[in-house]
Amino acid sequence: MKYFYTLLACLLFSVNIWAQDQHPFYATMALHHAEALVKDAPNDIEILSTYRNEAAVLMTPTGSHKLHDRILTHGPGYIFRNSKEEAITSIQNPPTKTARNARAALDFTITEDVTVIPTLALIQTQNIADHIIELENYGTRYHNRASGTQAAIDLKEKWEAMAASYGRTDVSVRLYEHTNTEMPSVILTITGAEFPDEYVITGGHLDSTSNQGNNNAPGADDDASGIATITEATRALFEIDFVPKRTIEVMAYAAEEIGLVGSNEIASEYAANNINVVAVSQFDMTLFNGSSNDVSFITDFTSGELTSYMMSLLDHYNTSEPHQVTYSTSVCNYGCSDHASWTGQGYMAAFPFEANFGQHNSNIHSTGDVFSLTNTATHATKFAKLCAEFLIEVAKNDNTALAVNDVIAPSIFITIQDGVLSYDFTAAQKEITGIHLHDIRGKEVMVVTNVSERDQITTPVLSTGVYIASFTTEDTNSSTIAKKLIVSN
Ligand code: BES
Ligand code: ZN
């Protein structure tokens, strides 16, 4: 078995046949799942290497089905890997916990009420519903079916037409061709006006699957809902003429259902090219309202920092009707969607999900995953609002402004020590009209109006951490001078 399949796999991969449908393939998975499968189906899996709790394996499609049916509570539970080497090295270099962009953390403030609040009112539930039905009507979007590829080609056109209808010349849409699937991913790019090299990404998967045969895989919730959600958030951004400082990319991934194939290739390429991705949000299943809370943030294979930032977005923008959104947390137990591809490359990713795990739509991966099951996209609308908040707030980049002001005005003196904020703008000849102190999450901890050019102000009790003091000035353009301050007790 061992040598036969190794030989066969080498042969097949070298001629680039869609290995996953008929032939053994390389993958990584939780070690306990691999061991259970060895017991259950010794002829369908070979463990090549293990590292901590992970295993690199060679397995047959039959093995993957057994894994799905007998061992897991859901899904295949493995990540497809291109080669034996990739499988083995990927478990030996577990995802880094820190973001590639260390500066990103300092950008996680909430300041864009003026832009976000009107955007929320523009998000239309009907648009989301219409788009889900449109996608469901392909019959199947399975990655190797012609209609799967057609869905990608059509989505590119739909996004292009949407951007054009709002007169956007800063938007482009491309098909991203893959190595391990014939289906392309679709990527919409809004080029950042000030920091085009810093990326904010949101995505969902366009492909669908069904364990009753892949000719009938409507995939309304999984994941037409995510595609419709991010599309409507993007449309609302266009409607308010939002121009991001950073580059925004909206991604419809191919071939997620066979092991995160599309997102894995994209995230690997971005990492190989050292692309500075500030944050990634994943929308996979937003339609079904199965828990008492609206959003369940998946806390494994995601960034805790980004997840808690998204929670603060909901705390800030969604505490009351008509935009109320409640949330809780849950786990998938393994990299169950495309966020894991980004996490695996060391980027910060978050995954707001439709329900607590186990209370989610039980009709996914079947012919019953249709829109008529819920017949309303009100639940998905909440996710579209969160998506718009994420894109607007993360794409703003107020961090550079802070850095510049720290450097360009040595004559300005600002410190915080022993509970006293001291400042002096006299040498800089700047008149100050107000002071705001925010913590790193964007929460306002102090506001002072009626201030002078120079003062010492007692702050409320501050816990250890980074704060941002913003001084509004009486300039011609009434600009703000901000400084990061570290409080260490
Ligand atoms: N939408 C699901 C992920 C999901 C399903 C999350 C149920 C939470 C509850 C996704 O499309 C999927 O099916 N993922 C696979 C794993 C993937 C690596 C192929 C899964 O979870 O089984
Ligand atoms: Zn799925």
mmCIF file with all atom_site columns, N, CA, C and O and ligand atoms in Angstrom, residues 74-79 205 222 256-260 284-285 332 334-337 351 353 357 360 364-365, ligand 1:
data_model
loop_
_atom_site.group_PDB
_atom_site.id
_atom_site.type_symbol
_atom_site.label_atom_id
_atom_site.label_alt_id
_atom_site.label_comp_id
_atom_site.label_asym_id
_atom_site.label_entity_id
_atom_site.label_seq_id
_atom_site.pdbx_PDB_ins_code
_atom_site.Cartn_x
_atom_site.Cartn_y
_atom_site.Cartn_z
_atom_site.occupancy
_atom_site.B_iso_or_equiv
_atom_site.pdbx_formal_charge
_atom_site.auth_seq_id
_atom_site.auth_comp_id
_atom_site.auth_asym_id
_atom_site.auth_atom_id
_atom_site.pdbx_PDB_model_num
ATOM   1   N N   . HIS A 1 74  ? -18.450 16.762 12.178 1.00 0.00 ? 74  HIS A N   1
ATOM   2   C CA  . HIS A 1 74  ? -18.761 17.471 10.934 1.00 0.00 ? 74  HIS A CA  1
ATOM   3   C C   . HIS A 1 74  ? -17.538 17.484 10.035 1.00 0.00 ? 74  HIS A C   1
ATOM   4   O O   . HIS A 1 74  ? -16.422 17.428 10.516 1.00 0.00 ? 74  HIS A O   1
ATOM   5   N N   . GLY A 1 75  ? -17.788 17.534 8.742  1.00 0.00 ? 75  GLY A N   1
ATOM   6   C CA  . GLY A 1 75  ? -16.775 17.837 7.741  1.00 0.00 ? 75  GLY A CA  1
ATOM   7   C C   . GLY A 1 75  ? -15.596 16.891 7.635  1.00 0.00 ? 75  GLY A C   1
ATOM   8   O O   . GLY A 1 75  ? -15.432 15.982 8.432  1.00 0.00 ? 75  GLY A O   1
ATOM   9   N N   . PRO A 1 76  ? -14.788 17.089 6.617  1.00 0.00 ? 76  PRO A N   1
ATOM   10  C CA  . PRO A 1 76  ? -13.632 16.239 6.407  1.00 0.00 ? 76  PRO A CA  1
ATOM   11  C C   . PRO A 1 76  ? -12.558 16.365 7.489  1.00 0.00 ? 76  PRO A C   1
ATOM   12  O O   . PRO A 1 76  ? -11.911 15.380 7.828  1.00 0.00 ? 76  PRO A O   1
ATOM   13  N N   . GLY A 1 77  ? -12.369 17.531 8.020  1.00 0.00 ? 77  GLY A N   1
ATOM   14  C CA  . GLY A 1 77  ? -11.448 17.655 9.136  1.00 0.00 ? 77  GLY A CA  1
ATOM   15  C C   . GLY A 1 77  ? -9.982  17.527 8.806  1.00 0.00 ? 77  GLY A C   1
ATOM   16  O O   . GLY A 1 77  ? -9.180  17.123 9.641  1.00 0.00 ? 77  GLY A O   1
ATOM   17  N N   . TYR A 1 78  ? -9.641  17.851 7.582  1.00 0.00 ? 78  TYR A N   1
ATOM   18  C CA  . TYR A 1 78  ? -8.232  17.827 7.227  1.00 0.00 ? 78  TYR A CA  1
ATOM   19  C C   . TYR A 1 78  ? -7.955  19.030 6.344  1.00 0.00 ? 78  TYR A C   1
ATOM   20  O O   . TYR A 1 78  ? -8.867  19.662 5.833  1.00 0.00 ? 78  TYR A O   1
ATOM   21  N N   . ILE A 1 79  ? -6.703  19.344 6.205  1.00 0.00 ? 79  ILE A N   1
ATOM   22  C CA  . ILE A 1 79  ? -6.324  20.408 5.278  1.00 0.00 ? 79  ILE A CA  1
ATOM   23  C C   . ILE A 1 79  ? -5.515  19.771 4.166  1.00 0.00 ? 79  ILE A C   1
ATOM   24  O O   . ILE A 1 79  ? -4.541  19.055 4.417  1.00 0.00 ? 79  ILE A O   1
ATOM   25  N N   . HIS A 1 205 ? -16.440 31.500 1.201  1.00 0.00 ? 205 HIS A N   1
ATOM   26  C CA  . HIS A 1 205 ? -16.154 30.589 0.085  1.00 0.00 ? 205 HIS A CA  1
ATOM   27  C C   . HIS A 1 205 ? -17.335 30.468 -0.865 1.00 0.00 ? 205 HIS A C   1
ATOM   28  O O   . HIS A 1 205 ? -18.485 30.426 -0.449 1.00 0.00 ? 205 HIS A O   1
ATOM   29  N N   . ASP A 1 222 ? -24.191 27.552 3.390  1.00 0.00 ? 222 ASP A N   1
ATOM   30  C CA  . ASP A 1 222 ? -22.767 27.189 3.307  1.00 0.00 ? 222 ASP A CA  1
ATOM   31  C C   . ASP A 1 222 ? -22.304 27.206 1.852  1.00 0.00 ? 222 ASP A C   1
ATOM   32  O O   . ASP A 1 222 ? -22.322 26.188 1.189  1.00 0.00 ? 222 ASP A O   1
ATOM   33  N N   . GLU A 1 256 ? -13.032 25.571 -0.991 1.00 0.00 ? 256 GLU A N   1
ATOM   34  C CA  . GLU A 1 256 ? -12.874 25.486 0.465  1.00 0.00 ? 256 GLU A CA  1
ATOM   35  C C   . GLU A 1 256 ? -13.285 24.105 0.962  1.00 0.00 ? 256 GLU A C   1
ATOM   36  O O   . GLU A 1 256 ? -12.671 23.529 1.847  1.00 0.00 ? 256 GLU A O   1
ATOM   37  N N   . GLU A 1 257 ? -14.348 23.592 0.361  1.00 0.00 ? 257 GLU A N   1
ATOM   38  C CA  . GLU A 1 257 ? -14.966 22.359 0.865  1.00 0.00 ? 257 GLU A CA  1
ATOM   39  C C   . GLU A 1 257 ? -14.101 21.112 0.709  1.00 0.00 ? 257 GLU A C   1
ATOM   40  O O   . GLU A 1 257 ? -14.400 20.077 1.297  1.00 0.00 ? 257 GLU A O   1
ATOM   41  N N   . ILE A 1 258 ? -13.057 21.205 -0.088 1.00 0.00 ? 258 ILE A N   1
ATOM   42  C CA  . ILE A 1 258 ? -12.202 20.022 -0.218 1.00 0.00 ? 258 ILE A CA  1
ATOM   43  C C   . ILE A 1 258 ? -10.900 20.188 0.571  1.00 0.00 ? 258 ILE A C   1
ATOM   44  O O   . ILE A 1 258 ? -9.938  19.465 0.355  1.00 0.00 ? 258 ILE A O   1
ATOM   45  N N   . GLY A 1 259 ? -10.878 21.146 1.496  1.00 0.00 ? 259 GLY A N   1
ATOM   46  C CA  . GLY A 1 259 ? -9.693  21.299 2.347  1.00 0.00 ? 259 GLY A CA  1
ATOM   47  C C   . GLY A 1 259 ? -9.045  22.660 2.245  1.00 0.00 ? 259 GLY A C   1
ATOM   48  O O   . GLY A 1 259 ? -7.809  22.756 2.280  1.00 0.00 ? 259 GLY A O   1
ATOM   49  N N   . LEU A 1 260 ? -9.833  23.718 2.129  1.00 0.00 ? 260 LEU A N   1
ATOM   50  C CA  . LEU A 1 260 ? -9.338  25.108 2.135  1.00 0.00 ? 260 LEU A CA  1
ATOM   51  C C   . LEU A 1 260 ? -8.362  25.374 0.988  1.00 0.00 ? 260 LEU A C   1
ATOM   52  O O   . LEU A 1 260 ? -7.437  26.195 1.123  1.00 0.00 ? 260 LEU A O   1
ATOM   53  N N   . ASP A 1 284 ? -18.481 32.618 6.789  1.00 0.00 ? 284 ASP A N   1
ATOM   54  C CA  . ASP A 1 284 ? -18.873 31.305 6.280  1.00 0.00 ? 284 ASP A CA  1
ATOM   55  C C   . ASP A 1 284 ? -20.045 30.832 7.139  1.00 0.00 ? 284 ASP A C   1
ATOM   56  O O   . ASP A 1 284 ? -19.851 30.398 8.273  1.00 0.00 ? 284 ASP A O   1
ATOM   57  N N   . MET A 1 285 ? -21.272 30.935 6.561  1.00 0.00 ? 285 MET A N   1
ATOM   58  C CA  . MET A 1 285 ? -22.532 30.605 7.224  1.00 0.00 ? 285 MET A CA  1
ATOM   59  C C   . MET A 1 285 ? -23.006 31.760 8.116  1.00 0.00 ? 285 MET A C   1
ATOM   60  O O   . MET A 1 285 ? -22.531 31.926 9.236  1.00 0.00 ? 285 MET A O   1
ATOM   61  N N   . CYS A 1 332 ? -14.595 25.459 16.771 1.00 0.00 ? 332 CYS A N   1
ATOM   62  C CA  . CYS A 1 332 ? -14.801 24.504 15.692 1.00 0.00 ? 332 CYS A CA  1
ATOM   63  C C   . CYS A 1 332 ? -14.033 23.207 15.966 1.00 0.00 ? 332 CYS A C   1
ATOM   64  O O   . CYS A 1 332 ? -14.322 22.182 15.409 1.00 0.00 ? 332 CYS A O   1
ATOM   65  N N   . TYR A 1 334 ? -11.123 22.497 14.919 1.00 0.00 ? 334 TYR A N   1
ATOM   66  C CA  . TYR A 1 334 ? -10.007 22.482 13.968 1.00 0.00 ? 334 TYR A CA  1
ATOM   67  C C   . TYR A 1 334 ? -10.253 23.563 12.941 1.00 0.00 ? 334 TYR A C   1
ATOM   68  O O   . TYR A 1 334 ? -11.281 24.239 12.988 1.00 0.00 ? 334 TYR A O   1
ATOM   69  N N   . GLY A 1 335 ? -9.300  23.745 12.025 1.00 0.00 ? 335 GLY A N   1
ATOM   70  C CA  . GLY A 1 335 ? -9.412  24.827 11.046 1.00 0.00 ? 335 GLY A CA  1
ATOM   71  C C   . GLY A 1 335 ? -10.545 24.553 10.084 1.00 0.00 ? 335 GLY A C   1
ATOM   72  O O   . GLY A 1 335 ? -10.348 23.967 9.035  1.00 0.00 ? 335 GLY A O   1
ATOM   73  N N   . CYS A 1 336 ? -11.751 24.979 10.449 1.00 0.00 ? 336 CYS A N   1
ATOM   74  C CA  . CYS A 1 336 ? -12.941 24.544 9.717  1.00 0.00 ? 336 CYS A CA  1
ATOM   75  C C   . CYS A 1 336 ? -13.318 25.461 8.566  1.00 0.00 ? 336 CYS A C   1
ATOM   76  O O   . CYS A 1 336 ? -14.295 25.181 7.874  1.00 0.00 ? 336 CYS A O   1
ATOM   77  N N   . SER A 1 337 ? -12.612 26.558 8.356  1.00 0.00 ? 337 SER A N   1
ATOM   78  C CA  . SER A 1 337 ? -12.928 27.411 7.220  1.00 0.00 ? 337 SER A CA  1
ATOM   79  C C   . SER A 1 337 ? -11.684 28.220 6.831  1.00 0.00 ? 337 SER A C   1
ATOM   80  O O   . SER A 1 337 ? -10.603 28.041 7.411  1.00 0.00 ? 337 SER A O   1
ATOM   81  N N   . PHE A 1 351 ? -13.395 34.912 12.861 1.00 0.00 ? 351 PHE A N   1
ATOM   82  C CA  . PHE A 1 351 ? -14.467 34.147 12.209 1.00 0.00 ? 351 PHE A CA  1
ATOM   83  C C   . PHE A 1 351 ? -15.770 34.272 12.994 1.00 0.00 ? 351 PHE A C   1
ATOM   84  O O   . PHE A 1 351 ? -16.052 33.481 13.889 1.00 0.00 ? 351 PHE A O   1
ATOM   85  N N   . PHE A 1 353 ? -19.447 33.543 13.363 1.00 0.00 ? 353 PHE A N   1
ATOM   86  C CA  . PHE A 1 353 ? -20.214 32.422 12.812 1.00 0.00 ? 353 PHE A CA  1
ATOM   87  C C   . PHE A 1 353 ? -21.691 32.503 13.233 1.00 0.00 ? 353 PHE A C   1
ATOM   88  O O   . PHE A 1 353 ? -22.023 33.120 14.240 1.00 0.00 ? 353 PHE A O   1
ATOM   89  N N   . PHE A 1 357 ? -21.352 26.391 17.873 1.00 0.00 ? 357 PHE A N   1
ATOM   90  C CA  . PHE A 1 357 ? -21.088 25.153 17.157 1.00 0.00 ? 357 PHE A CA  1
ATOM   91  C C   . PHE A 1 357 ? -22.014 24.062 17.690 1.00 0.00 ? 357 PHE A C   1
ATOM   92  O O   . PHE A 1 357 ? -22.171 23.896 18.896 1.00 0.00 ? 357 PHE A O   1
ATOM   93  N N   . HIS A 1 360 ? -25.688 25.118 14.807 1.00 0.00 ? 360 HIS A N   1
ATOM   94  C CA  . HIS A 1 360 ? -25.708 25.688 13.459 1.00 0.00 ? 360 HIS A CA  1
ATOM   95  C C   . HIS A 1 360 ? -26.631 24.878 12.550 1.00 0.00 ? 360 HIS A C   1
ATOM   96  O O   . HIS A 1 360 ? -27.103 23.800 12.936 1.00 0.00 ? 360 HIS A O   1
ATOM   97  N N   . ILE A 1 364 ? -26.526 21.770 6.199  1.00 0.00 ? 364 ILE A N   1
ATOM   98  C CA  . ILE A 1 364 ? -25.391 22.061 5.314  1.00 0.00 ? 364 ILE A CA  1
ATOM   99  C C   . ILE A 1 364 ? -24.835 20.746 4.751  1.00 0.00 ? 364 ILE A C   1
ATOM   100 O O   . ILE A 1 364 ? -25.054 19.682 5.317  1.00 0.00 ? 364 ILE A O   1
ATOM   101 N N   . HIS A 1 365 ? -24.166 20.877 3.631  1.00 0.00 ? 365 HIS A N   1
ATOM   102 C CA  . HIS A 1 365 ? -23.570 19.729 2.919  1.00 0.00 ? 365 HIS A CA  1
ATOM   103 C C   . HIS A 1 365 ? -24.650 18.740 2.478  1.00 0.00 ? 365 HIS A C   1
ATOM   104 O O   . HIS A 1 365 ? -24.392 17.537 2.415  1.00 0.00 ? 365 HIS A O   1
HETATM 105 N N1  . BES B 2 .   ? -18.967 26.076 6.591  1.00 0.00 ? 1   BES B N1  1
HETATM 106 C C1  . BES B 2 .   ? -18.193 24.955 6.975  1.00 0.00 ? 1   BES B C1  1
HETATM 107 C C2  . BES B 2 .   ? -17.552 25.134 8.335  1.00 0.00 ? 1   BES B C2  1
HETATM 108 C C3  . BES B 2 .   ? -18.420 24.875 9.522  1.00 0.00 ? 1   BES B C3  1
HETATM 109 C C4  . BES B 2 .   ? -19.401 23.917 9.506  1.00 0.00 ? 1   BES B C4  1
HETATM 110 C C5  . BES B 2 .   ? -18.184 25.580 10.667 1.00 0.00 ? 1   BES B C5  1
HETATM 111 C C6  . BES B 2 .   ? -20.166 23.710 10.633 1.00 0.00 ? 1   BES B C6  1
HETATM 112 C C7  . BES B 2 .   ? -18.930 25.371 11.789 1.00 0.00 ? 1   BES B C7  1
HETATM 113 C C8  . BES B 2 .   ? -19.942 24.434 11.761 1.00 0.00 ? 1   BES B C8  1
HETATM 114 C C9  . BES B 2 .   ? -17.087 24.716 5.954  1.00 0.00 ? 1   BES B C9  1
HETATM 115 O O1  . BES B 2 .   ? -17.476 24.979 4.661  1.00 0.00 ? 1   BES B O1  1
HETATM 116 C C10 . BES B 2 .   ? -16.694 23.260 6.038  1.00 0.00 ? 1   BES B C10 1
HETATM 117 O O2  . BES B 2 .   ? -17.469 22.426 5.705  1.00 0.00 ? 1   BES B O2  1
HETATM 118 N N2  . BES B 2 .   ? -15.492 23.016 6.535  1.00 0.00 ? 1   BES B N2  1
HETATM 119 C C11 . BES B 2 .   ? -15.044 21.699 6.763  1.00 0.00 ? 1   BES B C11 1
HETATM 120 C C12 . BES B 2 .   ? -13.561 21.629 6.921  1.00 0.00 ? 1   BES B C12 1
HETATM 121 C C13 . BES B 2 .   ? -12.733 22.081 5.752  1.00 0.00 ? 1   BES B C13 1
HETATM 122 C C14 . BES B 2 .   ? -11.260 22.018 6.099  1.00 0.00 ? 1   BES B C14 1
HETATM 123 C C15 . BES B 2 .   ? -13.017 21.298 4.503  1.00 0.00 ? 1   BES B C15 1
HETATM 124 C C16 . BES B 2 .   ? -15.685 21.192 8.050  1.00 0.00 ? 1   BES B C16 1
HETATM 125 O O3  . BES B 2 .   ? -15.843 21.952 8.997  1.00 0.00 ? 1   BES B O3  1
HETATM 126 O O4  . BES B 2 .   ? -15.977 20.022 8.118  1.00 0.00 ? 1   BES B O4  1
#
